[in-house]
GROMACS .gro file of N, CA and C in nm:
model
  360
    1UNK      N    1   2.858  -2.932   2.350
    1UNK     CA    2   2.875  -2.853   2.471
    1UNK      C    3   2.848  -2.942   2.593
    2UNK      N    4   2.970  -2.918   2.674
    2UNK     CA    5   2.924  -3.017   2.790
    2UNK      C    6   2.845  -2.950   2.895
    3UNK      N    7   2.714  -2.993   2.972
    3UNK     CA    8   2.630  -2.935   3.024
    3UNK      C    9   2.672  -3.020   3.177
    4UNK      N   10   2.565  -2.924   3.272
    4UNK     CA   11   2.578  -2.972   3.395
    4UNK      C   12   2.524  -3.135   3.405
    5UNK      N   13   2.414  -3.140   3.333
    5UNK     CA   14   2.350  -3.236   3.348
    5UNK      C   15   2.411  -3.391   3.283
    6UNK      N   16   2.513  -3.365   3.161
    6UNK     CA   17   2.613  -3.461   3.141
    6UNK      C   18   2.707  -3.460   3.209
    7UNK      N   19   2.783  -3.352   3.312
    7UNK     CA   20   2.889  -3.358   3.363
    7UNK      C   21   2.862  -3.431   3.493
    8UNK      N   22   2.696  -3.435   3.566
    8UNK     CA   23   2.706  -3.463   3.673
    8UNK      C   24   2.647  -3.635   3.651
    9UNK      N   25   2.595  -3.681   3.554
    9UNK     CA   26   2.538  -3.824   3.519
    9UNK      C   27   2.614  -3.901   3.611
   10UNK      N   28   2.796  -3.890   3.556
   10UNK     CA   29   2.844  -4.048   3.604
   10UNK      C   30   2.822  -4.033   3.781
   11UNK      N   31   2.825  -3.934   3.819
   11UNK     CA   32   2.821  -3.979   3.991
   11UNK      C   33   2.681  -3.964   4.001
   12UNK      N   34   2.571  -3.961   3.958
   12UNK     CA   35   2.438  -4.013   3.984
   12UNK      C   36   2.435  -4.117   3.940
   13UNK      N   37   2.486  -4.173   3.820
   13UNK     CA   38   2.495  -4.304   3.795
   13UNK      C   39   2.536  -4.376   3.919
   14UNK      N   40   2.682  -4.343   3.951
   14UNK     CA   41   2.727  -4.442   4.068
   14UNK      C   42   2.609  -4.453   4.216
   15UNK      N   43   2.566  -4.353   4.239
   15UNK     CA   44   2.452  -4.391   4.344
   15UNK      C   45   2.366  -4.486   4.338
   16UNK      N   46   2.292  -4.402   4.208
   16UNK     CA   47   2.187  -4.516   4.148
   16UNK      C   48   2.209  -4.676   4.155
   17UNK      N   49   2.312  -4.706   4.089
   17UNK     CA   50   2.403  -4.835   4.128
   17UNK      C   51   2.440  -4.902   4.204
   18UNK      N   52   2.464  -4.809   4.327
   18UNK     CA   53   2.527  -4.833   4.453
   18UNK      C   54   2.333  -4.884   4.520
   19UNK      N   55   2.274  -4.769   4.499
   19UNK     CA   56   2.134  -4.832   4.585
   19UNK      C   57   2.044  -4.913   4.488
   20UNK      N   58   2.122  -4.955   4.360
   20UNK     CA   59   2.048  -5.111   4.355
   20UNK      C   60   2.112  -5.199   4.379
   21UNK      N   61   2.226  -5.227   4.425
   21UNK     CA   62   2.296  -5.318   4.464
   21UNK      C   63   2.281  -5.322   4.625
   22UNK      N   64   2.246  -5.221   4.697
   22UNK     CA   65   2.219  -5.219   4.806
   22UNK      C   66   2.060  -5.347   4.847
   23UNK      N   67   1.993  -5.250   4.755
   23UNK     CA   68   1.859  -5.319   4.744
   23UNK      C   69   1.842  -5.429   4.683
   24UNK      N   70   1.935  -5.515   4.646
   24UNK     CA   71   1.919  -5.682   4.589
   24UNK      C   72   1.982  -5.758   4.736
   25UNK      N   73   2.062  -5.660   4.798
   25UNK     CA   74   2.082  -5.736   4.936
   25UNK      C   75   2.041  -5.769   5.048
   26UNK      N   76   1.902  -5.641   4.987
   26UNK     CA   77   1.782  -5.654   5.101
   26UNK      C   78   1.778  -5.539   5.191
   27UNK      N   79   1.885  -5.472   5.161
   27UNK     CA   80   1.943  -5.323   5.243
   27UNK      C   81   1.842  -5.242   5.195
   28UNK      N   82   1.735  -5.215   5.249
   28UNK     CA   83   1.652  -5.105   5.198
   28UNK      C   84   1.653  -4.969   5.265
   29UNK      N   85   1.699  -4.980   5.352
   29UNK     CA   86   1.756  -4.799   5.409
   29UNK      C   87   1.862  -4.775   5.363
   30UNK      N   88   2.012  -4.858   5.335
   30UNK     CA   89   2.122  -4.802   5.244
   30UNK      C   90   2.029  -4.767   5.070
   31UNK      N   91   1.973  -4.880   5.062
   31UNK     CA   92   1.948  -4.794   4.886
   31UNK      C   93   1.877  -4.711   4.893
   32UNK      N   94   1.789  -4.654   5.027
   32UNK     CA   95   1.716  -4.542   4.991
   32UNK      C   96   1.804  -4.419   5.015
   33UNK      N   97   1.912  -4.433   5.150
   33UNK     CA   98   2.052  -4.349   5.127
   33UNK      C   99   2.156  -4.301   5.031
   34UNK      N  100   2.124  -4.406   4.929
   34UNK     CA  101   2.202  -4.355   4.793
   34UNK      C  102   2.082  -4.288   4.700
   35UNK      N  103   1.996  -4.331   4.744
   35UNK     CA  104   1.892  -4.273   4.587
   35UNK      C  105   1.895  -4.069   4.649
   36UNK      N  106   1.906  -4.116   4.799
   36UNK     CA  107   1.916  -3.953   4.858
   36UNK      C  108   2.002  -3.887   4.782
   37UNK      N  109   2.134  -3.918   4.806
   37UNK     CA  110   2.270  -3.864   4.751
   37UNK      C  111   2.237  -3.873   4.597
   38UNK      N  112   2.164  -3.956   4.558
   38UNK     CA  113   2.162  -3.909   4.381
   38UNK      C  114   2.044  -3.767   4.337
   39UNK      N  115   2.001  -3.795   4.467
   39UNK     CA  116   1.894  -3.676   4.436
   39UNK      C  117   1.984  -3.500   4.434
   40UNK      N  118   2.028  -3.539   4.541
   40UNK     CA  119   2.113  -3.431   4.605
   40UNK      C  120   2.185  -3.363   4.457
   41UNK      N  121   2.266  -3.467   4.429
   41UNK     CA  122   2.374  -3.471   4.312
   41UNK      C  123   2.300  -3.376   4.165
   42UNK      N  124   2.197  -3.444   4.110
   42UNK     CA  125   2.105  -3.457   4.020
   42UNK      C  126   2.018  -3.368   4.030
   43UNK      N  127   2.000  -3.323   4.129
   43UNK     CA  128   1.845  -3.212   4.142
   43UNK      C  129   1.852  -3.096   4.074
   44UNK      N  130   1.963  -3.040   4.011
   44UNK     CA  131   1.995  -2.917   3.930
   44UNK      C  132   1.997  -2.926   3.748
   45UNK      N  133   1.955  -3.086   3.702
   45UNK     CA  134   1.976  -3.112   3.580
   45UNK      C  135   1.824  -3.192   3.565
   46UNK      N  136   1.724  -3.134   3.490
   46UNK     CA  137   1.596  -3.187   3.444
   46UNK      C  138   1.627  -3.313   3.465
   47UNK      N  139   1.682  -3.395   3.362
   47UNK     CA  140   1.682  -3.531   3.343
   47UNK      C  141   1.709  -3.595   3.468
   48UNK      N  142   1.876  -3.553   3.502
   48UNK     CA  143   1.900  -3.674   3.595
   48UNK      C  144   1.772  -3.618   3.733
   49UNK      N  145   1.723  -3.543   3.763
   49UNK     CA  146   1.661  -3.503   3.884
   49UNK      C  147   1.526  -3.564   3.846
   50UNK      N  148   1.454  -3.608   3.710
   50UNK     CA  149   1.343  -3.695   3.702
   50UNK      C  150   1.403  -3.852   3.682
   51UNK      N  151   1.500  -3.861   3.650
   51UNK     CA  152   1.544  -4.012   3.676
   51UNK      C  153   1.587  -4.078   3.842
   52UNK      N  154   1.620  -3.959   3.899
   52UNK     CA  155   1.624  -4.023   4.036
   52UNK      C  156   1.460  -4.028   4.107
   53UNK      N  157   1.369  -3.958   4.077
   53UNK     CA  158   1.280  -3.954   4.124
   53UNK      C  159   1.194  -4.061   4.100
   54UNK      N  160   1.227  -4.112   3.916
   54UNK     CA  161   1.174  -4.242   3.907
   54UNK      C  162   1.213  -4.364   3.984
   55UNK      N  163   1.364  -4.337   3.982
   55UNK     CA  164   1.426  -4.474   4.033
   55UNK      C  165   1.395  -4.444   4.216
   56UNK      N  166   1.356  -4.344   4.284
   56UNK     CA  167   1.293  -4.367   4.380
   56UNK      C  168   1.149  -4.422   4.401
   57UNK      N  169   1.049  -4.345   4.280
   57UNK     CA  170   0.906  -4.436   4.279
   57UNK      C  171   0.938  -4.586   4.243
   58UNK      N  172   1.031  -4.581   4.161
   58UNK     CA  173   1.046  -4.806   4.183
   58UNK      C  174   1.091  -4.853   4.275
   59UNK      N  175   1.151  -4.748   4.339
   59UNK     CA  176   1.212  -4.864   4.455
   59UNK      C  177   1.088  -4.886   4.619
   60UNK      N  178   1.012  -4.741   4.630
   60UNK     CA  179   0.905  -4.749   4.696
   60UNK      C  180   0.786  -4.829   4.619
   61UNK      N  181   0.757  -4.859   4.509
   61UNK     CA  182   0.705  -4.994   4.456
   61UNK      C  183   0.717  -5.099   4.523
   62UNK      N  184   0.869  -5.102   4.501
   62UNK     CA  185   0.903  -5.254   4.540
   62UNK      C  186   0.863  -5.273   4.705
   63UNK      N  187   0.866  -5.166   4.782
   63UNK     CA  188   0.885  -5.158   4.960
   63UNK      C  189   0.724  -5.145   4.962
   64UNK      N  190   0.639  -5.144   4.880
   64UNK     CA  191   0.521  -5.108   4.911
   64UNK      C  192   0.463  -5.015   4.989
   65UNK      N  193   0.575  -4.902   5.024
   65UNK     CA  194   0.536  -4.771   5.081
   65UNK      C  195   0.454  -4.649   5.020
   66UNK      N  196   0.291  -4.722   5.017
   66UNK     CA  197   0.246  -4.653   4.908
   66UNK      C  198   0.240  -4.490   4.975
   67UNK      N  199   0.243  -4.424   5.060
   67UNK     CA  200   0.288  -4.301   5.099
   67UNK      C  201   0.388  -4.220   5.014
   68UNK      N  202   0.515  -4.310   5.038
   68UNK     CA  203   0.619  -4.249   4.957
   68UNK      C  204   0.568  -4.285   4.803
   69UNK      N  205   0.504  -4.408   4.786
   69UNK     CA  206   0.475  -4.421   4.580
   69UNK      C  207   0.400  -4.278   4.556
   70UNK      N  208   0.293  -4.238   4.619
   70UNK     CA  209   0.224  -4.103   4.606
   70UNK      C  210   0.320  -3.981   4.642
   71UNK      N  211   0.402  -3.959   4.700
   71UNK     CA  212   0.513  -3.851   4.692
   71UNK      C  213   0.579  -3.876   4.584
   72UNK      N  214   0.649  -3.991   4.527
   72UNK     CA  215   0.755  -3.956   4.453
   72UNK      C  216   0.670  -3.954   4.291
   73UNK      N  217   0.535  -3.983   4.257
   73UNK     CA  218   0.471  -3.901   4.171
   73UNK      C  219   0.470  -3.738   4.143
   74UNK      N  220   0.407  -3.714   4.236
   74UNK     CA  221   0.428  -3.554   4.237
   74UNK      C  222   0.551  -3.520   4.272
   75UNK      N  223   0.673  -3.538   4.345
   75UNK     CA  224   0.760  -3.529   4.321
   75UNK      C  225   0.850  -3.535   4.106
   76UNK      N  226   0.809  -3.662   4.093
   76UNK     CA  227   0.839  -3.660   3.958
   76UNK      C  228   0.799  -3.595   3.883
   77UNK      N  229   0.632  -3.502   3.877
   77UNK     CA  230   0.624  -3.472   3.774
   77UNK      C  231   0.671  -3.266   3.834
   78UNK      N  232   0.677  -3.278   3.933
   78UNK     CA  233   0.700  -3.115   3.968
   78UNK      C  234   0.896  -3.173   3.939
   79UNK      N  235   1.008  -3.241   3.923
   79UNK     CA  236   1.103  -3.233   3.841
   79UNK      C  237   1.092  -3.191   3.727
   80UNK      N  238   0.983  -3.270   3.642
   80UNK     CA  239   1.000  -3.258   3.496
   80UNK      C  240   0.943  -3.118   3.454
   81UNK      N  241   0.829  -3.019   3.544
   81UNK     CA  242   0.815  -2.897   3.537
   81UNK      C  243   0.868  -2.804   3.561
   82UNK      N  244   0.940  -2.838   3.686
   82UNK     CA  245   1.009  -2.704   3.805
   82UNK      C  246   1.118  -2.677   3.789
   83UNK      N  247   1.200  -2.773   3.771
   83UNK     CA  248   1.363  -2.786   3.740
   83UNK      C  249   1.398  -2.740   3.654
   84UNK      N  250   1.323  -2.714   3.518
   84UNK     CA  251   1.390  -2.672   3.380
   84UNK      C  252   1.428  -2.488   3.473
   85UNK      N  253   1.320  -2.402   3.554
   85UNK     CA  254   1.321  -2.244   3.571
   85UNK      C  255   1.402  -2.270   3.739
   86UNK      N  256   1.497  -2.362   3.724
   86UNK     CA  257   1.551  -2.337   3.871
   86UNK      C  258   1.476  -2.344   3.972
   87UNK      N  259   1.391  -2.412   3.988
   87UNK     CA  260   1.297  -2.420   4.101
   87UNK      C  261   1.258  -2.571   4.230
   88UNK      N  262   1.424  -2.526   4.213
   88UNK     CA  263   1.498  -2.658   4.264
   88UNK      C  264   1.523  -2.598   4.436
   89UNK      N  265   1.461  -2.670   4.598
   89UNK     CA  266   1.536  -2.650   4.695
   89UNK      C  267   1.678  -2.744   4.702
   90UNK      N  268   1.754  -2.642   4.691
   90UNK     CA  269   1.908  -2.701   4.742
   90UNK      C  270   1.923  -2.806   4.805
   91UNK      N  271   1.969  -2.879   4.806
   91UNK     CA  272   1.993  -3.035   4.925
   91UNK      C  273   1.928  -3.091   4.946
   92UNK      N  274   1.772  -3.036   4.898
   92UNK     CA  275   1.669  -3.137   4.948
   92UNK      C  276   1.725  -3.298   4.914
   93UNK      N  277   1.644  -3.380   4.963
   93UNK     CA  278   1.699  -3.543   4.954
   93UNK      C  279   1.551  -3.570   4.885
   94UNK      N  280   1.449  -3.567   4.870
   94UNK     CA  281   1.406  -3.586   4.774
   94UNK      C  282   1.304  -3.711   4.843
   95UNK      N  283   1.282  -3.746   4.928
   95UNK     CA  284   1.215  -3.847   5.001
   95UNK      C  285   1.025  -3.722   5.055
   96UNK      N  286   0.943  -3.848   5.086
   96UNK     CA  287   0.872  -3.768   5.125
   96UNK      C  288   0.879  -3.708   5.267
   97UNK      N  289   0.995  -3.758   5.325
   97UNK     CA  290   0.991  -3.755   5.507
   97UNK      C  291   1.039  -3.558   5.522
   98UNK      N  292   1.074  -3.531   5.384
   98UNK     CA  293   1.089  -3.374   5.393
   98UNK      C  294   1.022  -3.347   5.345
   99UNK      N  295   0.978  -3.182   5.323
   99UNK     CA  296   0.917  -3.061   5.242
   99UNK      C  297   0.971  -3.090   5.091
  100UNK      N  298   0.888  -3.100   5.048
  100UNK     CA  299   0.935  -3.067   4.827
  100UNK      C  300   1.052  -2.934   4.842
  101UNK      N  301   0.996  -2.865   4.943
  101UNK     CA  302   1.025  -2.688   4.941
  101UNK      C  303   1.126  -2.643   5.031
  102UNK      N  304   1.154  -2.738   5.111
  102UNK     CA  305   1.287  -2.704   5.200
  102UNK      C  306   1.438  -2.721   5.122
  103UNK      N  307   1.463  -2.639   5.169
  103UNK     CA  308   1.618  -2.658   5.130
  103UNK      C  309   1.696  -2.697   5.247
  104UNK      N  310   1.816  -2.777   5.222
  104UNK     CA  311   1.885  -2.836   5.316
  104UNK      C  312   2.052  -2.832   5.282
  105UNK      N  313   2.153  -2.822   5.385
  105UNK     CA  314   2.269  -2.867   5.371
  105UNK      C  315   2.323  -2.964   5.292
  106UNK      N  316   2.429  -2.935   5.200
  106UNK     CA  317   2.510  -3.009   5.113
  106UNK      C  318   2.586  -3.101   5.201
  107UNK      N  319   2.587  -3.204   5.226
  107UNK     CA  320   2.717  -3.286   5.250
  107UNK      C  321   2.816  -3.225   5.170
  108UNK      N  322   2.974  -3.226   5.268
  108UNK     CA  323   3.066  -3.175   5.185
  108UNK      C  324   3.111  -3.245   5.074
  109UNK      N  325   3.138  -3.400   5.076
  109UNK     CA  326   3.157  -3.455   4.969
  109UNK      C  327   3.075  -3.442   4.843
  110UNK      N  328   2.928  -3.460   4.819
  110UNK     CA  329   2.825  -3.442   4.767
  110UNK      C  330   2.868  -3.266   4.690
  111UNK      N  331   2.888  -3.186   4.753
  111UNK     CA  332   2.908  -3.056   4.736
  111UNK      C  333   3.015  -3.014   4.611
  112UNK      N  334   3.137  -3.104   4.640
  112UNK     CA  335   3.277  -3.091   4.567
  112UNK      C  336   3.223  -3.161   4.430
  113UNK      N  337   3.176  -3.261   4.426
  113UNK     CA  338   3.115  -3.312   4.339
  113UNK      C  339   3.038  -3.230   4.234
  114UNK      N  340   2.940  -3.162   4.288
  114UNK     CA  341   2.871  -3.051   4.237
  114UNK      C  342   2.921  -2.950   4.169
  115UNK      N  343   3.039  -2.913   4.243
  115UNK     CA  344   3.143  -2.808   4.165
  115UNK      C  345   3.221  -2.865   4.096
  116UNK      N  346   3.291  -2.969   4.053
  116UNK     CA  347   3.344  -3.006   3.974
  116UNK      C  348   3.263  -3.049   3.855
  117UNK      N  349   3.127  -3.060   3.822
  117UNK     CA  350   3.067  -3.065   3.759
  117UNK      C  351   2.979  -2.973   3.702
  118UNK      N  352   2.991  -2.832   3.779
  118UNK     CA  353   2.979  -2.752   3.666
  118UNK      C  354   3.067  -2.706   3.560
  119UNK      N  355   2.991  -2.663   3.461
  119UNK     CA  356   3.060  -2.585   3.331
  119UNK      C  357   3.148  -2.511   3.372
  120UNK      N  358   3.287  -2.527   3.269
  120UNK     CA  359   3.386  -2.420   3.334
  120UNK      C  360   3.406  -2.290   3.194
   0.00000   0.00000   0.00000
């Protein structure tokens, strides 16, 4: 059965990708701009929504923003709890500079994406 959370992988994959390649160039506000958009993408499927959260605590590792390293902990582990009962805000981006609890606007692209990746 194909699930949301396999249907939506390959374009969290491509973010993910996109902001480590960003971040070997030294671009550390573009890769934290894609890890956004993977959050965005991902935040409705357990897995990929604790894999972006990890691949955001490594990348605030690497920036030594220990602020954000302590958000995207609790961030990660309220994914691996919250997300299974829908307890997901919409659009959030997933950074600490927002609310865990706000919900936010879909980019339209980001959005189409979303719907084409649910179950039909």
């Amino acid at each position: 059965m194909r699930t949301f959370g396999t249907l939506i992988r390959p374009s969290v994959s491509a973010e993910l990708d996109a902001a480590r390649f960003a971040d070997r160039r030294g671009a550390a506000p573009e890769a934290f701009s894609h890890l956004e958009r993977a959050h965005i993408l991902g935040q409705q499927s357990t897995v990929q929504h604790a894999r972006v959260h990890a691949s955001m605590l490594f990348w605030a590792l690497r920036q030594r923003i220990w602020r954000e390293v302590a958000g995207q902990v609790v961030r990660l582990i309220g994914a691996l709890t919250k997300t299974p009962f829908g307890l997901v805000p919409t659009g959030n981006t997933g950074g600490v500079n927002v609310s865990p609890f706000e919900s936010m606007p879909i980019p339209a692209d980001l959005q189409k994406i979303i719907n084409n990746a649910r179950p039909k």
